[in-house]
Each structure stands twice: as C-alpha cells, then as structure tokens.
Coordinates of C-alpha atoms and ligand atoms in Angstrom, one line a residue:
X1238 CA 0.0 0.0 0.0
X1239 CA 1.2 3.7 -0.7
X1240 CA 2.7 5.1 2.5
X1241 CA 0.3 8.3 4.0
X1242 CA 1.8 11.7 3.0
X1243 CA 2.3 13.9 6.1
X1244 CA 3.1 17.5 6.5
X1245 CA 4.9 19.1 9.8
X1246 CA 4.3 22.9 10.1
X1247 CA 6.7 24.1 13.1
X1248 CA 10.0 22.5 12.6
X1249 CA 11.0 23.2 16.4
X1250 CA 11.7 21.0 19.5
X1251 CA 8.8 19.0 18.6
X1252 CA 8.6 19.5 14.8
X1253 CA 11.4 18.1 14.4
X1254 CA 11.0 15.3 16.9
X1255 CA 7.8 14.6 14.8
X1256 CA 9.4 14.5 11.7
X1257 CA 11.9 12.5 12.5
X1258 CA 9.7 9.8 13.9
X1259 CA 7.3 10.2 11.4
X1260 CA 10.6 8.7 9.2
X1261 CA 10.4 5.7 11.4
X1262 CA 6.4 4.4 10.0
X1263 CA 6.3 1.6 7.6
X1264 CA 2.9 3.4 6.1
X1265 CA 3.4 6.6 6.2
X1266 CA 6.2 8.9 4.5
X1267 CA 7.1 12.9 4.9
X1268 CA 6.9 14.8 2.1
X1269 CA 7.6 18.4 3.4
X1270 CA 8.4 20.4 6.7
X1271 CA 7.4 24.2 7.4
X1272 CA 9.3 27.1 9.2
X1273 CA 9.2 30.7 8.9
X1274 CA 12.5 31.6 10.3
X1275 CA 16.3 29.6 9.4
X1276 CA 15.7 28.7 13.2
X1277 CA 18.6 26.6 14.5
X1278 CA 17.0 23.2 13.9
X1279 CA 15.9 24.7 10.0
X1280 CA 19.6 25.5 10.0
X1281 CA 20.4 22.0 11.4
X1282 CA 18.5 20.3 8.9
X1283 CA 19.7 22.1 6.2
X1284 CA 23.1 21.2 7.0
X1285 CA 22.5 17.7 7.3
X1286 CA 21.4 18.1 3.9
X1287 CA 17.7 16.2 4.9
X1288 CA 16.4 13.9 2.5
X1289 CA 12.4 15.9 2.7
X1290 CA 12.0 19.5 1.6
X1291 CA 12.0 22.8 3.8
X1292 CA 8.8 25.1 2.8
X1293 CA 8.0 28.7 3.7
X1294 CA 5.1 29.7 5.9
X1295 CA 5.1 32.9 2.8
X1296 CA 6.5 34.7 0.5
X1297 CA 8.4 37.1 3.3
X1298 CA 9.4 34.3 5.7
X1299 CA 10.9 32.2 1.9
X1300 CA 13.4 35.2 1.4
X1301 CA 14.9 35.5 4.7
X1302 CA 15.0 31.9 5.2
X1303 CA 17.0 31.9 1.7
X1304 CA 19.2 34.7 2.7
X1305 CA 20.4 32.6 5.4
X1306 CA 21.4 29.8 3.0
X1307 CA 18.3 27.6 3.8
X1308 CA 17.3 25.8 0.5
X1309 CA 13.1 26.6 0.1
X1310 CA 11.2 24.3 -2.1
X1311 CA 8.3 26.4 -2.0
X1312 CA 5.9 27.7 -0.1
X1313 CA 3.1 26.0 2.3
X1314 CA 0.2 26.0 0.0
X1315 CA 2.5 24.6 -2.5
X1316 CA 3.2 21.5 -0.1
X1317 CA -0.2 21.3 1.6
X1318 CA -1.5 20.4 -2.2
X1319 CA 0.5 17.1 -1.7
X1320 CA -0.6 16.2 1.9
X1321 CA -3.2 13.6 3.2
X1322 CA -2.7 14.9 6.8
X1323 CA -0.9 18.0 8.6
X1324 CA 1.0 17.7 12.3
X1325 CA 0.7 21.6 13.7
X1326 CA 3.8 21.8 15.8
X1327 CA 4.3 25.7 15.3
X1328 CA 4.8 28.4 18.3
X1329 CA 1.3 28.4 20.2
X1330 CA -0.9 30.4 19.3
X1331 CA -0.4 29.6 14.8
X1332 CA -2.0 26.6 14.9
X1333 CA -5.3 28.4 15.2
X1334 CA -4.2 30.8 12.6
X1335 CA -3.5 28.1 10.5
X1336 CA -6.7 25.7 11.3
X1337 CA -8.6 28.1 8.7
X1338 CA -5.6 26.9 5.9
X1339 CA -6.2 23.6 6.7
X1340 CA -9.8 23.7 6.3
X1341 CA -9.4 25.2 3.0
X1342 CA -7.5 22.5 1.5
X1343 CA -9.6 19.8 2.8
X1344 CA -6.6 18.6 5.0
X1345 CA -7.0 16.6 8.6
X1346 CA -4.8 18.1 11.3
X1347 CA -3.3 17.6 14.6
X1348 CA -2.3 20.7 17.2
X1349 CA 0.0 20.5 20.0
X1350 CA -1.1 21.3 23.8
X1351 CA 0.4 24.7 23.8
X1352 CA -2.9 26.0 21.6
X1353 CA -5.7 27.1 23.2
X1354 CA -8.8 24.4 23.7
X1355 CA -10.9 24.8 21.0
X1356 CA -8.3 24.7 18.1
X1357 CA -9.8 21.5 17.5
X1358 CA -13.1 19.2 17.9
X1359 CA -11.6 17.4 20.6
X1360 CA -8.1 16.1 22.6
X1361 CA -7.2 13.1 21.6
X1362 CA -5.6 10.1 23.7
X1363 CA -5.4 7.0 22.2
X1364 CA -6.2 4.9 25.2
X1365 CA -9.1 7.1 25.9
X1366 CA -11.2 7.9 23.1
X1367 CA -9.1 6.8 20.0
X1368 CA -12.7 5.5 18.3
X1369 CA -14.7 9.1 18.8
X1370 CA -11.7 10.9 17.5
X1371 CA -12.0 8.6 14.0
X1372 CA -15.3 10.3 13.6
X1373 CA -13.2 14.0 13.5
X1374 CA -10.9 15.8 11.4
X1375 CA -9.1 18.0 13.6
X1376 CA -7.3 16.7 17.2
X1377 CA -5.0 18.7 19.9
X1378 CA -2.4 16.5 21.7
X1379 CA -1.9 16.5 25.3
X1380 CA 1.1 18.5 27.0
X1381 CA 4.1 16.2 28.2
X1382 CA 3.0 16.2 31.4
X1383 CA -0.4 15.5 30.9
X1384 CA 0.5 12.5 28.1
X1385 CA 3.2 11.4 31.1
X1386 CA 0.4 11.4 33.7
X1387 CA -2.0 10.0 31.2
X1388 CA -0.1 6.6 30.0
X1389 CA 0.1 5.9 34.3
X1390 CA -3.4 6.4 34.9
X1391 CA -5.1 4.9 32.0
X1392 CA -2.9 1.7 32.8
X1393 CA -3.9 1.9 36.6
X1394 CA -7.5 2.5 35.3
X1395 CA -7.7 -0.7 33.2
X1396 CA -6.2 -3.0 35.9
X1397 CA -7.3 -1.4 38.9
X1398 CA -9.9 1.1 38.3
X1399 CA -8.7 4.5 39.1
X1400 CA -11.0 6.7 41.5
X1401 CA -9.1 10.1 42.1
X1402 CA -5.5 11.3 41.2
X1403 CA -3.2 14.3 42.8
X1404 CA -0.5 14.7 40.3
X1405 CA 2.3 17.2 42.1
X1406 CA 4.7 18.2 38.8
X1407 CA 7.9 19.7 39.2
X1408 CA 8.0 21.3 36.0
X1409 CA 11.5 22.6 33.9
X1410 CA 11.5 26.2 33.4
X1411 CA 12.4 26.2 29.8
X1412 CA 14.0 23.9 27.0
X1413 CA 17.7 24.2 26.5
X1414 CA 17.5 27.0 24.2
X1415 CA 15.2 28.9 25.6
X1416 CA 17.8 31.1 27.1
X1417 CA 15.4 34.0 27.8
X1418 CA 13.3 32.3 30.8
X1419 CA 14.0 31.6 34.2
X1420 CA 13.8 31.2 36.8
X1421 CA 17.4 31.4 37.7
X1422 CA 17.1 31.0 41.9
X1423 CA 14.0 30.6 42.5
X1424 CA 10.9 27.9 42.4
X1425 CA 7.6 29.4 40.9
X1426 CA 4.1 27.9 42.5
X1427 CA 1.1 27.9 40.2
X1428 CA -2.3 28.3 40.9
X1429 CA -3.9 24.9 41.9
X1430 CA -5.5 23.5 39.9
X1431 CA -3.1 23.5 36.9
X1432 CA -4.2 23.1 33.3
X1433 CA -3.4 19.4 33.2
X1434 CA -6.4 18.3 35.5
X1435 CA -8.8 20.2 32.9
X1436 CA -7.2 18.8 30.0
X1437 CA -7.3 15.0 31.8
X1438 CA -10.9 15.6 32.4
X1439 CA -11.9 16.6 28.7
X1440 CA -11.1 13.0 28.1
X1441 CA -12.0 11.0 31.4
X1442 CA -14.1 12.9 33.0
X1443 CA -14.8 9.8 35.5
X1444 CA -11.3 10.2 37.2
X1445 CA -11.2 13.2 39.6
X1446 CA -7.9 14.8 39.0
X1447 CA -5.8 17.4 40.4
X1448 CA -2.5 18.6 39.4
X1449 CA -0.2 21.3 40.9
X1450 CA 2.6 23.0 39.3
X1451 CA 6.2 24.4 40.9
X1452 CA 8.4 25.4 37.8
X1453 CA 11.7 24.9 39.0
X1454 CA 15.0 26.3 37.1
X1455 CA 16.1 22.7 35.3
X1456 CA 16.1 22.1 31.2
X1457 CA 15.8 18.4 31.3
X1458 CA 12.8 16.9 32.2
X1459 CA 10.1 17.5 34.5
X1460 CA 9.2 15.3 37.7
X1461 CA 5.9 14.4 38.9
X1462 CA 5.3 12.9 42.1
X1463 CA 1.8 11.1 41.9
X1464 CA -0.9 9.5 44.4
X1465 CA -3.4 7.7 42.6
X1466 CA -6.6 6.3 44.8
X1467 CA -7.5 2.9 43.1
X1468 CA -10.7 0.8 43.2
X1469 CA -9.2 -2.4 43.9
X1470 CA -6.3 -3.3 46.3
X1471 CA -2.6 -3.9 44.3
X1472 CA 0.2 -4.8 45.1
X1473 CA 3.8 -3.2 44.7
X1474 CA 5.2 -6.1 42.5
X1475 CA 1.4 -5.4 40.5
X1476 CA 2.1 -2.4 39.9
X1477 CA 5.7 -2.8 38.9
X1478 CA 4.9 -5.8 36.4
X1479 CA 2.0 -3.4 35.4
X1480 CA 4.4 -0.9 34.2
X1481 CA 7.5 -2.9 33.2
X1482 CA 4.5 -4.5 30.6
X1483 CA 3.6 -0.8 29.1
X1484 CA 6.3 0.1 26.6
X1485 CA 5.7 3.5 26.9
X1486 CA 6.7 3.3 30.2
X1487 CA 10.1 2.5 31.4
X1488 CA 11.3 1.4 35.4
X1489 CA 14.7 2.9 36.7
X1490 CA 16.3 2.2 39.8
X1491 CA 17.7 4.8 42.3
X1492 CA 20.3 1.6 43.1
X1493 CA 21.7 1.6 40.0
X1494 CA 22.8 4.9 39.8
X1495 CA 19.9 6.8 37.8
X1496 CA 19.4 9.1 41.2
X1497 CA 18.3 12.4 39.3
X1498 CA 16.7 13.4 36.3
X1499 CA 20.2 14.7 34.4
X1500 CA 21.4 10.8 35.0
X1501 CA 18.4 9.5 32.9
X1502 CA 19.6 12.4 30.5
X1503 CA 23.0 11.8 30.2
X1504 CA 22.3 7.7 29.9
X1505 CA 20.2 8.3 26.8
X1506 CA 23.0 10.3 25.8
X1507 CA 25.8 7.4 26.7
X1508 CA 23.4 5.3 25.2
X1509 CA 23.4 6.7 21.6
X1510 CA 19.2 8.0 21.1
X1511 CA 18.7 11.1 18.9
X1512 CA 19.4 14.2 20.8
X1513 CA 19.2 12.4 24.1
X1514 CA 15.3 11.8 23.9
X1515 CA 13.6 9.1 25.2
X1516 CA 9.9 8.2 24.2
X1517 CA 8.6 6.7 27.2
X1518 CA 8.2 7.9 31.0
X1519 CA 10.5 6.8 32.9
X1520 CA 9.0 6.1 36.8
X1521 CA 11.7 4.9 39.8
X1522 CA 11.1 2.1 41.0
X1523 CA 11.6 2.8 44.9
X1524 CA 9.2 4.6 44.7
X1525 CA 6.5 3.1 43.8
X1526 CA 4.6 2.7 47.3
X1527 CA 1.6 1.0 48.2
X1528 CA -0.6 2.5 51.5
X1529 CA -4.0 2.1 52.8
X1530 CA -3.9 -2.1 52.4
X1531 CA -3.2 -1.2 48.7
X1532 CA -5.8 0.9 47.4
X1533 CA -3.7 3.8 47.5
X1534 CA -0.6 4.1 44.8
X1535 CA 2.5 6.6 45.0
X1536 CA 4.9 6.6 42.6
X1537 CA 7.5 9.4 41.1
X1538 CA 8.2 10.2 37.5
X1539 CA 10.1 11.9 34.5
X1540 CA 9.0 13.7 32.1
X1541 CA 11.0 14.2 29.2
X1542 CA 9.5 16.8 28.1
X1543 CA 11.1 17.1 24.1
X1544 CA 10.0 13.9 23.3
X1545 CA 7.2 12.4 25.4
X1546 CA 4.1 13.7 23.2
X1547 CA 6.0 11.8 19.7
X1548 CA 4.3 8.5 19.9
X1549 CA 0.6 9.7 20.9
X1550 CA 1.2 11.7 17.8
X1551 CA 1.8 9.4 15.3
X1552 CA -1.2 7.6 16.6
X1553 CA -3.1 10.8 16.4
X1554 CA -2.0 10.5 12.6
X1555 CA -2.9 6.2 12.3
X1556 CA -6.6 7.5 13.8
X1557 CA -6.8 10.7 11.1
X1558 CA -5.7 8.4 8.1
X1559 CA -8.1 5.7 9.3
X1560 CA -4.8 3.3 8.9
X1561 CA -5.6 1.2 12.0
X1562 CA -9.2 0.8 13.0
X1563 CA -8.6 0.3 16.5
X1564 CA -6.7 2.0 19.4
X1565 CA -4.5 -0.9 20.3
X1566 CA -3.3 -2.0 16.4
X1567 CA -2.7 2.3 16.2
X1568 CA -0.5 2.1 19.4
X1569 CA 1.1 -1.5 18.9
X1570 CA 2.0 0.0 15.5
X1571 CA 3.5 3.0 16.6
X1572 CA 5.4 1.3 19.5
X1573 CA 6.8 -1.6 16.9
X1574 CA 8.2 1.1 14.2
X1575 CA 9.8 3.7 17.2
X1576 CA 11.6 0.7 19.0
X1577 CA 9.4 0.7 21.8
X1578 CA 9.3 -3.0 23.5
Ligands
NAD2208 P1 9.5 25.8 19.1 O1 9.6 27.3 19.3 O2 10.7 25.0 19.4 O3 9.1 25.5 17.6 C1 8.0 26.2 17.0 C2 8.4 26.4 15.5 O4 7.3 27.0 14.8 C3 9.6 27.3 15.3 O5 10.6 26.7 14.5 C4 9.0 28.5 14.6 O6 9.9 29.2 13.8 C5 7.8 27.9 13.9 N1 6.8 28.8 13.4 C6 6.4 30.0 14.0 N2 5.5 30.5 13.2 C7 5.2 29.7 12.2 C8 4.4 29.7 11.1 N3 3.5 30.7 10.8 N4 4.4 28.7 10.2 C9 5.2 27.7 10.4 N5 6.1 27.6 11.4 C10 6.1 28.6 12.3 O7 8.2 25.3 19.9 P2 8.0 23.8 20.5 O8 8.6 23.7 21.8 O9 8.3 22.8 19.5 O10 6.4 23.9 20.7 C11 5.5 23.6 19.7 C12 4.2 23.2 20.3 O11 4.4 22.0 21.0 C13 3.6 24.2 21.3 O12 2.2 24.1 21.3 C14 4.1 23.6 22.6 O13 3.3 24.0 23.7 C15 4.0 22.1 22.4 N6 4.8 21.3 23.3 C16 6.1 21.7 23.5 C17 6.9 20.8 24.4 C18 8.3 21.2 24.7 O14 8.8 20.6 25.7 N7 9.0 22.0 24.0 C19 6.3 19.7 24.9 C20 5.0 19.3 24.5 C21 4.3 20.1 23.7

C-alpha cells in the first residue's frame, strides 16, 4: 500500500521530533516540513542536507530563510496540495491561525497542547477515546506532562480502576535553548488547579484529577510525584509488572545509579538515542509505594518533556488516516516502528 503523505508545520523542538519519527512508519512517509525563520533546527537540517524538503510559511518568511542559505522548495500551499494529513507543531498560538488553511485544503490536522482548547473538535488520547476521535478531522495532543500522567493512569484505570488522582509536577522552566526564561534562583508555584487536570478531564471525566505546578529552574525533564486512589487493592510487585508491561513506560532504579533526572539524560545520551530523547516515561522504581492495604498508589516520575508527546502523535495520525481501525493496532504500530518494546 502507498505510505500516508504527512506534512509538519513548526520544525521546532517538537517539529522536528515529529518528523523524524514520522521517518520511522512503515505506512506513512514525509513529504515536506514548514518554518518561517532559518531557526537553529531549520539550520540544522539544512546542514544535514535532509532527504524531505523545507517550505516557507510565505513569501516574506521564503526570502529570509533563503538569505540565510536555507534551501526553500516552495511555499506552504504549495506543499499542503500534496498532503493527506498536517502535524501543527508551530509556536502556540499559529496553529489556530492556521486551522482556517487547513480547512481550505480539505486537510485533517493535529495541534499540539500549547494552543488554546478549541483549536480542534476534541483532545485526543489514544487509550481514551481513540474510536470518537475517528469520527473528527481535527485533534489537539496533550502536554508532556499531561501525556506522562496519562499513559500511568489509563494503565492503573484498566487493571485497577482509578478513583481520584493528585499529580504534584515539578516542571523545567524552559527547554535548553530557551535562554530568555527563568527562573534562575528561584521555584515558581502555580495556581492549583493547573491546566493538566482540565485537559485529563476533557477525556475521562470519571477520574477526579488534580495537578499542581512548581516550575523549578532545570532544562531536562520534569518530575511528577503522583498519588493515585485505586478501586481495587494492588500490590507493589502489580504495579511494577504493570508498568514494566507498558512500553511506553520504562522502570529505573535509584540503586543503580539513575538518582536524578540529568542521569536519565545523560544515559540516553551514553546510550546513543537522537538528541538524548527518550519516548517513554521513565517512573523509579523505589518509589512506587503502596498504603491504605493497597488501594492507594504513589509513585514518582520523569518527564522528558522534548520527546514524550511523539508516539501519541503518530497515533493521532494512524486515527486521522483511518490506517488502523482500532486504538491498540494504532498504538502497537506506533510502539513496533519507534523501537518501543
Ligand atoms: P519551538 O519554538 O521549538 O518551535 C516552533 C516552531 O514553529 C519554530 O521553529 C517557529 O519558527 C515555527 N513557526 C512559527 N510561526 C510559524 C508559522 N506561521 N508557520 C510555520 N512555522 C512557524 O516550539 P515547540 O517547543 O516545538 O512547541 C510547539 C508546540 O508543542 C507548542 O504548542 C508547545 O506547547 C507544544 N509542546 C512543547 C513541548 C516542549 O517541551 N517544547 C512539549 C510538549 C508540547
């Protein structure tokens, strides 16, 4: 069969995280990437010399991308013409802008979880409501933290039934490049409840949620430290063969040495992934702790925030294209063709 023709718009942190992965499918193929700046992953990829074109958001963003050496193949309408589906990964905000482009060229499309709710008919997660979101054209993607917190609970939910969550995140202040944001001394408290629990609730409503936020002055990876009240007693070792059978979700032990979140980091690093990413959440095993005769769950997480939300996106894309029918193939697909075992 003909692979799928996907479009990124936003070649950024997670543009390019996208595209990359979207390399990885067996059935689907990228024909085109836009920018409108010679940003430094544009740069990047021009200097790799990347096998998909680089397209202009328009005419004015084309020049001074070609000014700085960046070869343009055209511009977006130009590129949307070709497509079967688009992947939004622009600065918040353009995806809306852009939603009324899409609509014009007939295109399905999927927005990242910096837009505002309402860019699209609904959030999608695959575990949650991967068959209603068939029915649409146009889907948002949860945060990282959100898609973190989301591939515990729905897990916990399915073996254990899941009554109420508190999900305290410790959350980086900015990526690496993102040189203008702090804080520098300092840990920021958020108003409780943080926009996570809203966006959980748009797709289980069932599972009372509450997340707060401290943004602390780190670049890689949040933490979360979760308490999840279950329906049914479980065990630690449940839980753990629970988790160690998710492969979007990965165990590390304190005892072997991975004691922060710049030692999970710096493994992916030693251990040769792209950019030091890592797909799945990785949750420490001490502490995973059972209370209450085991109806009550505690357990503390990474997220890494670059790379987290790439798998639920390329489902978001199977779900779009109609190329797997139901959640499980989408996600069993995805997980086979990124590595994830
Ligand atoms: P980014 O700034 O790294 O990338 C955004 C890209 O969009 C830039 O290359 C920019 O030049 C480009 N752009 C701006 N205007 C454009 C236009 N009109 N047309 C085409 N491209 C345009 O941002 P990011 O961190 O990749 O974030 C993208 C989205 O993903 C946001 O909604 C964000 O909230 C979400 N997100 C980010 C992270 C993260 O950790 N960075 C994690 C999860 C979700």
């Amino acid at each position: 069969m003909a692979k799928r023709k996907v479009v990124i718009v936003g070649y950024g942190t997670i543009g390019e995280r996208i595209a990359d992965a979207v390399r990885m499918q067996d059935d689907m193929e990228l024909v085109g990437v836009v920018d409108a700046a010679a940003t430094l992953p544009v740069r990047a990829a021009a200097e790799r010399r990347v096998d998909f074109p680089i397209f202009a958001a328009n005419a004015e963003f084309k020049k001074t991308m070609e000014s700085a050496g960046i070869p343009v193949a055209g511009l977006m309408p130009d590129i949307l013409k070709e497509a079967e589906v688009v992947v939004d990964a622009a600065s918040p905000g353009i995806g809306a802008q852009n939603r009324k482009i899409y609509e014009e060229f007939g295109l399905p499309a999927i927005f990242q979880g910096g837009e505002k709710h309402g860019v699209a008919e609904s959030i999608f997660y695959p575990m949650a409501n991967y068959d209603k979101c068939r029915q649409l054209k146009y889907l948002q993607m949860f945060s990282c933290n959100t898609t973190g917190i989301a591939r515990q609970a729905f897990n916990c939910d399915q073996a254990f039934g899941l009554k109420e969550m508190f999900c305290a995140i410790v959350r980086r202040s900015a990526d690496i490049s993102e040189t203008h944001k702090g804080p520098v001394d300092a840990l920021l408290p958020q108003k409780i409840p943080t926009h996570q629990a809203e966006d959980f609730s748009q797709v289980n409503p069932d599972i009372h949620v509450v997340t707060a936020v401290v943004t602390a002055p780190v670049c890689h990876g949040h933490a979360t430290m979760m308490s999840f009240d279950l329906k049914q007693k479980a065990t630690q070792a449940e839980i753990l063969e629970m988790f160690r059978n998710e492969p979007r979700i990965r165990l590390f032990k304190l005892a072997d040495g991975f004691i922060s979140t710049s030692h999970i980091f710096d493994y992916n690093r030693d251990r040769g992934t792209s950019r030091g990413d890592m797909y799945e959440v990785p949750v420490w095993e001490e502490t995973v702790y059972l209370d209450h005769d085991g109806m009550k769950l505690y357990s503390t997480n990474m997220i890494p925030q670059e790379a987290i939300v790439i798998p639920e996106n390329i489902d978001a894309i199977r779900c779009l294209l109609g190329t797997e029918e139901a959640a499980a193939d989408a996600i069993a697909h995805t997980n086979q063709c990124l590595g994830l075992k």
